[in-house]
Amino acid sequence: MTRNLFMRAAAMAVFSWVLVGGLIATGHTPKLGLDLRGGFAVVLQAPEGTDKEVMDKAVEIMRKRIEGLGGVQEPEISVQGATSILVQLPGVEDRERALEAVGTTGTLSFRPVLARGFVSPAFQDGTLPLPDSLSDSTTTAAPDAAATVPDNLDPETGLTISDDPDQTSYLQGDDGFVYQVGPAFLTGADITGATPSFGQHTGGRWVVVPRFTSEGAQKFEDGTAALTLFAPNDPRRAMAIVVDGLVTSAPTIDSRLQPGEFLSASGVQITIGAVEDAQTEAQDLASLLRYGALPTELERQRVESVSASLGSDSLRAGLIAGIGGLLFVAGALIAYYRVLGLVAVIGLTIFGSLLVTLLILMGIVQGTTLTLAGVTGIIVSVGITADSYIVFFERIKEEHRKGKPLRPSVDFGFERAFSTIIKGDTVTFMGSILLWLLAIGPVKGFAITLGIATVVDVVVAYYFTRPAVMFLVRSRLGEGGAFSIRGATGRTNDESEGVTA
């Protein structure tokens, strides 16, 4: 019996220590959140009334885009409330690139070029009166002073304010020109994928090669066939490739094609303009096209940066607080409860090992990260576990003072204490679930660690604490010496015998 109790307690301890030690030895540690590892977070706001399905789709597309960038460590993208999306990107080095990946709508359209110029064609065709700032410009058409300014046109720049692929627009081009483009004859919905490419076959420039659906290929060929009706030197023979209201490329259809002849969809290349990092630009554009446009426009509400040093400082401060708290609790438990306190200290190491193991496994399986709020939850849970030991030990003392011998006091004390522990941990567990369901952001990390800790506390109490104390009460540390269980009760052997007689 005594040997079995020892083996059960020892097995529990060895199991937990070997488990966490094995995971750490193989390079697995809890995945740290944004506030501990550094990075940035951005809150994006969708229009009021946006459907939940649309929000979920936007999150899915953002996640794919971020993963396509590479180098971002475990992005966390989640819907907050009804129309907000929280994006947390730990370990990001190129912040603007990542922001563009999550916040750019990515609407692609292929559209006929109607006109182009160094100033907006809207000033040349009489749509807008020529502003004073451009009065010395070499425009050819007389402005119509009586013209009414369209609502969707900027009277100063002559650019369309909000581009609609189904309408004629005046758009800025990457090459410095301003284009007047007609309604789209093909959109990103007709594209199945895109690949960045570079080499002699691309003329030594970075390009993006899109792949069309069969219907999209037909639309493309019909659209280019219409463009070949214009003469080779006519600007209307060009096709504008527009991404989010910006003309990224406006190639002219091959002059060798006869009127009505189409350009094959299999030979389409989107040439990257003269930018500082054309490779990155090509990869990002390919990622946008590959995963599609966001189903709704998102407005950037807030951007918060957490430096790696700040995250490291937060983690160090949390560890120092945790270790300091553990040492203080351990010292107090041993000083007051003697050998029972030692059991509590060993039990806390088992508790900590199992908790860290679960956090590591959840990080591997679910991507759960440990945030500063989670560290706070761990520290709070240490107090909850210490309370469980105190409840048990105080029950032992109470039963013994009532006259029960020491061994029955342990048995009866655990029975009553375990009932109290179950009730207390159940309430805490339910509270953590409610907190997880209702809270947003890092507070969820607090709820997760607190909820896990309550379950681990019950497991450790039953499978380690109970057999460990029952073993000790049957050993020399049960009855003899100031460090024994009897010493912790504050009663001498003579007093005990007198009461129980």
Tab-separated table of N, CA, C and O in Angstrom, residues 109 111-125 127 153 157-161 163 167-183 234-243 245-252 271 273:
chain	number	residue	atom	x	y	z
A	109	SER	N	-8.521	45.014	-62.355
A	109	SER	CA	-9.375	45.104	-63.535
A	109	SER	C	-8.510	45.387	-64.761
A	109	SER	O	-7.469	46.043	-64.666
A	111	ARG	N	-8.768	47.196	-68.352
A	111	ARG	CA	-9.697	48.181	-68.897
A	111	ARG	C	-9.091	48.872	-70.127
A	111	ARG	O	-7.863	49.051	-70.223
A	112	PRO	N	-9.939	49.273	-71.051
A	112	PRO	CA	-9.415	49.976	-72.237
A	112	PRO	C	-8.968	51.391	-71.880
A	112	PRO	O	-9.616	52.061	-71.074
A	113	VAL	N	-7.852	51.813	-72.461
A	113	VAL	CA	-7.388	53.180	-72.248
A	113	VAL	C	-8.113	54.087	-73.237
A	113	VAL	O	-8.101	53.840	-74.452
A	114	LEU	N	-8.740	55.123	-72.726
A	114	LEU	CA	-9.460	56.065	-73.574
A	114	LEU	C	-8.602	57.281	-73.898
A	114	LEU	O	-8.716	57.866	-74.984
A	115	ALA	N	-7.739	57.667	-72.965
A	115	ALA	CA	-6.848	58.813	-73.176
A	115	ALA	C	-5.808	58.791	-72.071
A	115	ALA	O	-5.977	58.126	-71.048
A	116	ARG	N	-4.730	59.523	-72.296
A	116	ARG	CA	-3.717	59.632	-71.249
A	116	ARG	C	-2.970	60.945	-71.410
A	116	ARG	O	-2.953	61.548	-72.491
A	117	GLY	N	-2.346	61.408	-70.325
A	117	GLY	CA	-1.591	62.657	-70.380
A	117	GLY	C	-0.814	62.846	-69.085
A	117	GLY	O	-0.996	62.113	-68.116
A	118	PHE	N	0.060	63.859	-69.103
A	118	PHE	CA	0.812	64.130	-67.863
A	118	PHE	C	-0.073	64.835	-66.833
A	118	PHE	O	0.259	64.891	-65.656
A	119	VAL	N	-1.169	65.437	-67.323
A	119	VAL	CA	-2.219	65.925	-66.431
A	119	VAL	C	-3.469	65.144	-66.780
A	119	VAL	O	-3.559	64.484	-67.812
A	120	SER	N	-4.436	65.199	-65.908
A	120	SER	CA	-5.630	64.387	-66.109
A	120	SER	C	-6.332	64.745	-67.413
A	120	SER	O	-6.560	65.931	-67.712
A	121	PRO	N	-6.701	63.737	-68.200
A	121	PRO	CA	-7.480	64.016	-69.415
A	121	PRO	C	-8.794	64.724	-69.115
A	121	PRO	O	-9.400	65.306	-70.017
A	122	ALA	N	-9.233	64.675	-67.840
A	122	ALA	CA	-10.475	65.362	-67.483
A	122	ALA	C	-10.346	66.867	-67.706
A	122	ALA	O	-11.350	67.550	-67.949
A	123	PHE	N	-9.118	67.412	-67.633
A	123	PHE	CA	-8.901	68.835	-67.888
A	123	PHE	C	-8.825	69.129	-69.389
A	123	PHE	O	-8.934	70.272	-69.806
A	124	GLN	N	-8.575	68.085	-70.165
A	124	GLN	CA	-8.399	68.277	-71.600
A	124	GLN	C	-9.686	68.045	-72.383
A	124	GLN	O	-9.868	68.631	-73.442
A	125	ASP	N	-10.572	67.210	-71.842
A	125	ASP	CA	-11.802	66.933	-72.590
A	125	ASP	C	-12.984	67.772	-72.113
A	125	ASP	O	-14.118	67.569	-72.529
A	127	THR	N	-14.251	67.950	-69.090
A	127	THR	CA	-15.012	67.427	-67.946
A	127	THR	C	-14.819	68.301	-66.725
A	127	THR	O	-15.753	68.521	-65.939
A	153	LEU	N	-15.010	63.255	-58.870
A	153	LEU	CA	-13.743	63.732	-59.427
A	153	LEU	C	-13.141	64.803	-58.539
A	153	LEU	O	-13.849	65.691	-58.057
A	157	THR	N	-6.875	67.653	-58.868
A	157	THR	CA	-6.000	66.687	-59.544
A	157	THR	C	-6.631	66.100	-60.792
A	157	THR	O	-5.928	65.571	-61.657
A	158	GLY	N	-7.944	66.159	-60.868
A	158	GLY	CA	-8.630	65.555	-62.010
A	158	GLY	C	-8.682	64.046	-61.926
A	158	GLY	O	-8.954	63.375	-62.923
A	159	LEU	N	-8.437	63.486	-60.755
A	159	LEU	CA	-8.450	62.034	-60.573
A	159	LEU	C	-9.778	61.585	-59.968
A	159	LEU	O	-10.399	62.316	-59.184
A	160	THR	N	-10.181	60.381	-60.331
A	160	THR	CA	-11.385	59.804	-59.758
A	160	THR	C	-11.154	59.513	-58.273
A	160	THR	O	-10.123	58.944	-57.891
A	161	ILE	N	-12.100	59.904	-57.434
A	161	ILE	CA	-11.929	59.744	-55.989
A	161	ILE	C	-12.112	58.281	-55.584
A	161	ILE	O	-11.316	57.723	-54.844
A	163	ASP	N	-12.706	54.642	-57.346
A	163	ASP	CA	-12.769	53.969	-58.642
A	163	ASP	C	-13.804	52.854	-58.633
A	163	ASP	O	-13.866	52.055	-57.704
A	167	GLN	N	-17.240	51.739	-64.316
A	167	GLN	CA	-17.442	53.101	-64.797
A	167	GLN	C	-16.151	53.649	-65.414
A	167	GLN	O	-15.053	53.132	-65.170
A	168	THR	N	-16.285	54.697	-66.185
A	168	THR	CA	-15.102	55.399	-66.703
A	168	THR	C	-14.433	56.158	-65.560
A	168	THR	O	-15.095	56.798	-64.742
A	169	SER	N	-13.105	56.076	-65.507
A	169	SER	CA	-12.376	56.714	-64.414
A	169	SER	C	-11.131	57.401	-64.938
A	169	SER	O	-10.618	57.080	-66.021
A	170	TYR	N	-10.652	58.343	-64.123
A	170	TYR	CA	-9.379	59.020	-64.396
A	170	TYR	C	-8.413	58.584	-63.284
A	170	TYR	O	-8.596	58.934	-62.117
A	171	LEU	N	-7.398	57.835	-63.657
A	171	LEU	CA	-6.561	57.183	-62.657
A	171	LEU	C	-5.089	57.500	-62.865
A	171	LEU	O	-4.615	57.656	-64.009
A	172	GLN	N	-4.390	57.572	-61.763
A	172	GLN	CA	-2.943	57.801	-61.802
A	172	GLN	C	-2.236	56.511	-62.218
A	172	GLN	O	-2.620	55.408	-61.805
A	173	GLY	N	-1.183	56.663	-62.999
A	173	GLY	CA	-0.408	55.494	-63.412
A	173	GLY	C	0.949	55.454	-62.732
A	173	GLY	O	1.483	56.476	-62.294
A	174	ASP	N	1.481	54.253	-62.619
A	174	ASP	CA	2.822	54.077	-62.042
A	174	ASP	C	3.887	54.783	-62.861
A	174	ASP	O	4.950	55.143	-62.351
A	175	ASP	N	3.630	54.968	-64.162
A	175	ASP	CA	4.621	55.558	-65.057
A	175	ASP	C	4.560	57.077	-65.092
A	175	ASP	O	5.262	57.717	-65.874
A	176	GLY	N	3.714	57.684	-64.261
A	176	GLY	CA	3.628	59.143	-64.208
A	176	GLY	C	2.487	59.714	-65.026
A	176	GLY	O	2.123	60.873	-64.844
A	177	PHE	N	1.928	58.918	-65.945
A	177	PHE	CA	0.803	59.399	-66.739
A	177	PHE	C	-0.490	59.307	-65.921
A	177	PHE	O	-0.593	58.551	-64.961
A	178	VAL	N	-1.465	60.115	-66.359
A	178	VAL	CA	-2.824	59.987	-65.827
A	178	VAL	C	-3.684	59.430	-66.952
A	178	VAL	O	-3.651	59.944	-68.083
A	179	TYR	N	-4.416	58.379	-66.656
A	179	TYR	CA	-5.174	57.657	-67.683
A	179	TYR	C	-6.672	57.873	-67.495
A	179	TYR	O	-7.175	57.905	-66.372
A	180	GLN	N	-7.323	58.004	-68.628
A	180	GLN	CA	-8.780	57.866	-68.636
A	180	GLN	C	-9.065	56.455	-69.140
A	180	GLN	O	-8.658	56.080	-70.251
A	181	VAL	N	-9.720	55.660	-68.311
A	181	VAL	CA	-9.961	54.258	-68.666
A	181	VAL	C	-11.456	53.991	-68.684
A	181	VAL	O	-12.229	54.594	-67.932
A	182	GLY	N	-11.841	53.064	-69.547
A	182	GLY	CA	-13.249	52.721	-69.670
A	182	GLY	C	-13.635	51.604	-68.711
A	182	GLY	O	-12.810	51.127	-67.915
A	183	PRO	N	-14.898	51.169	-68.747
A	183	PRO	CA	-15.347	50.055	-67.891
A	183	PRO	C	-14.523	48.797	-68.153
A	183	PRO	O	-14.078	48.549	-69.276
A	234	ASP	N	-2.319	54.871	-81.897
A	234	ASP	CA	-3.448	55.444	-81.149
A	234	ASP	C	-3.353	54.999	-79.687
A	234	ASP	O	-3.235	53.802	-79.413
A	235	PRO	N	-3.382	55.958	-78.740
A	235	PRO	CA	-3.295	55.554	-77.328
A	235	PRO	C	-4.437	54.632	-76.902
A	235	PRO	O	-4.306	53.909	-75.910
A	236	ARG	N	-5.527	54.651	-77.624
A	236	ARG	CA	-6.664	53.786	-77.259
A	236	ARG	C	-6.420	52.315	-77.620
A	236	ARG	O	-7.239	51.470	-77.331
A	237	ARG	N	-5.273	52.026	-78.236
A	237	ARG	CA	-4.910	50.625	-78.503
A	237	ARG	C	-4.283	49.988	-77.257
A	237	ARG	O	-3.950	48.820	-77.238
A	238	ALA	N	-4.130	50.759	-76.200
A	238	ALA	CA	-3.508	50.251	-74.974
A	238	ALA	C	-4.557	49.677	-74.025
A	238	ALA	O	-5.742	50.050	-74.073
A	239	MET	N	-4.090	48.795	-73.157
A	239	MET	CA	-4.951	48.142	-72.150
A	239	MET	C	-4.393	48.487	-70.764
A	239	MET	O	-3.211	48.235	-70.490
A	240	ALA	N	-5.225	49.088	-69.922
A	240	ALA	CA	-4.773	49.467	-68.574
A	240	ALA	C	-5.034	48.323	-67.597
A	240	ALA	O	-6.126	47.760	-67.572
A	241	ILE	N	-3.998	47.977	-66.847
A	241	ILE	CA	-4.151	46.980	-65.774
A	241	ILE	C	-4.197	47.759	-64.472
A	241	ILE	O	-3.211	48.401	-64.076
A	242	VAL	N	-5.349	47.736	-63.805
A	242	VAL	CA	-5.618	48.603	-62.654
A	242	VAL	C	-5.743	47.757	-61.380
A	242	VAL	O	-6.496	46.780	-61.363
A	243	VAL	N	-4.981	48.143	-60.371
A	243	VAL	CA	-5.071	47.481	-59.060
A	243	VAL	C	-5.400	48.550	-58.025
A	243	VAL	O	-4.630	49.493	-57.831
A	245	GLY	N	-7.416	51.032	-58.042
A	245	GLY	CA	-7.481	52.395	-58.537
A	245	GLY	C	-6.178	52.968	-59.035
A	245	GLY	O	-6.102	54.175	-59.311
A	246	LEU	N	-5.142	52.161	-59.174
A	246	LEU	CA	-3.855	52.626	-59.677
A	246	LEU	C	-3.495	51.813	-60.919
A	246	LEU	O	-3.532	50.580	-60.896
A	247	VAL	N	-3.159	52.532	-62.000
A	247	VAL	CA	-2.757	51.851	-63.233
A	247	VAL	C	-1.315	51.374	-63.063
A	247	VAL	O	-0.374	52.161	-63.052
A	248	THR	N	-1.168	50.074	-62.891
A	248	THR	CA	0.175	49.524	-62.681
A	248	THR	C	0.892	49.271	-63.984
A	248	THR	O	2.127	49.203	-64.031
A	249	SER	N	0.157	49.104	-65.057
A	249	SER	CA	0.763	48.847	-66.356
A	249	SER	C	-0.265	49.176	-67.425
A	249	SER	O	-1.474	48.995	-67.213
A	250	ALA	N	0.219	49.695	-68.560
A	250	ALA	CA	-0.694	50.033	-69.665
A	250	ALA	C	-0.040	49.650	-70.985
A	250	ALA	O	0.341	50.518	-71.794
A	251	PRO	N	0.116	48.359	-71.218
A	251	PRO	CA	0.791	47.928	-72.461
A	251	PRO	C	-0.070	48.197	-73.687
A	251	PRO	O	-1.298	48.105	-73.649
A	252	THR	N	0.635	48.519	-74.774
A	252	THR	CA	-0.038	48.704	-76.064
A	252	THR	C	-0.110	47.359	-76.787
A	252	THR	O	0.846	46.584	-76.785
A	271	THR	N	3.773	43.960	-66.287
A	271	THR	CA	5.122	44.443	-66.050
A	271	THR	C	5.159	45.358	-64.829
A	271	THR	O	4.330	46.263	-64.700
A	273	GLY	N	6.515	48.351	-62.763
A	273	GLY	CA	7.106	49.634	-63.130
A	273	GLY	C	8.458	49.863	-62.475
A	273	GLY	O	9.025	49.001	-61.800
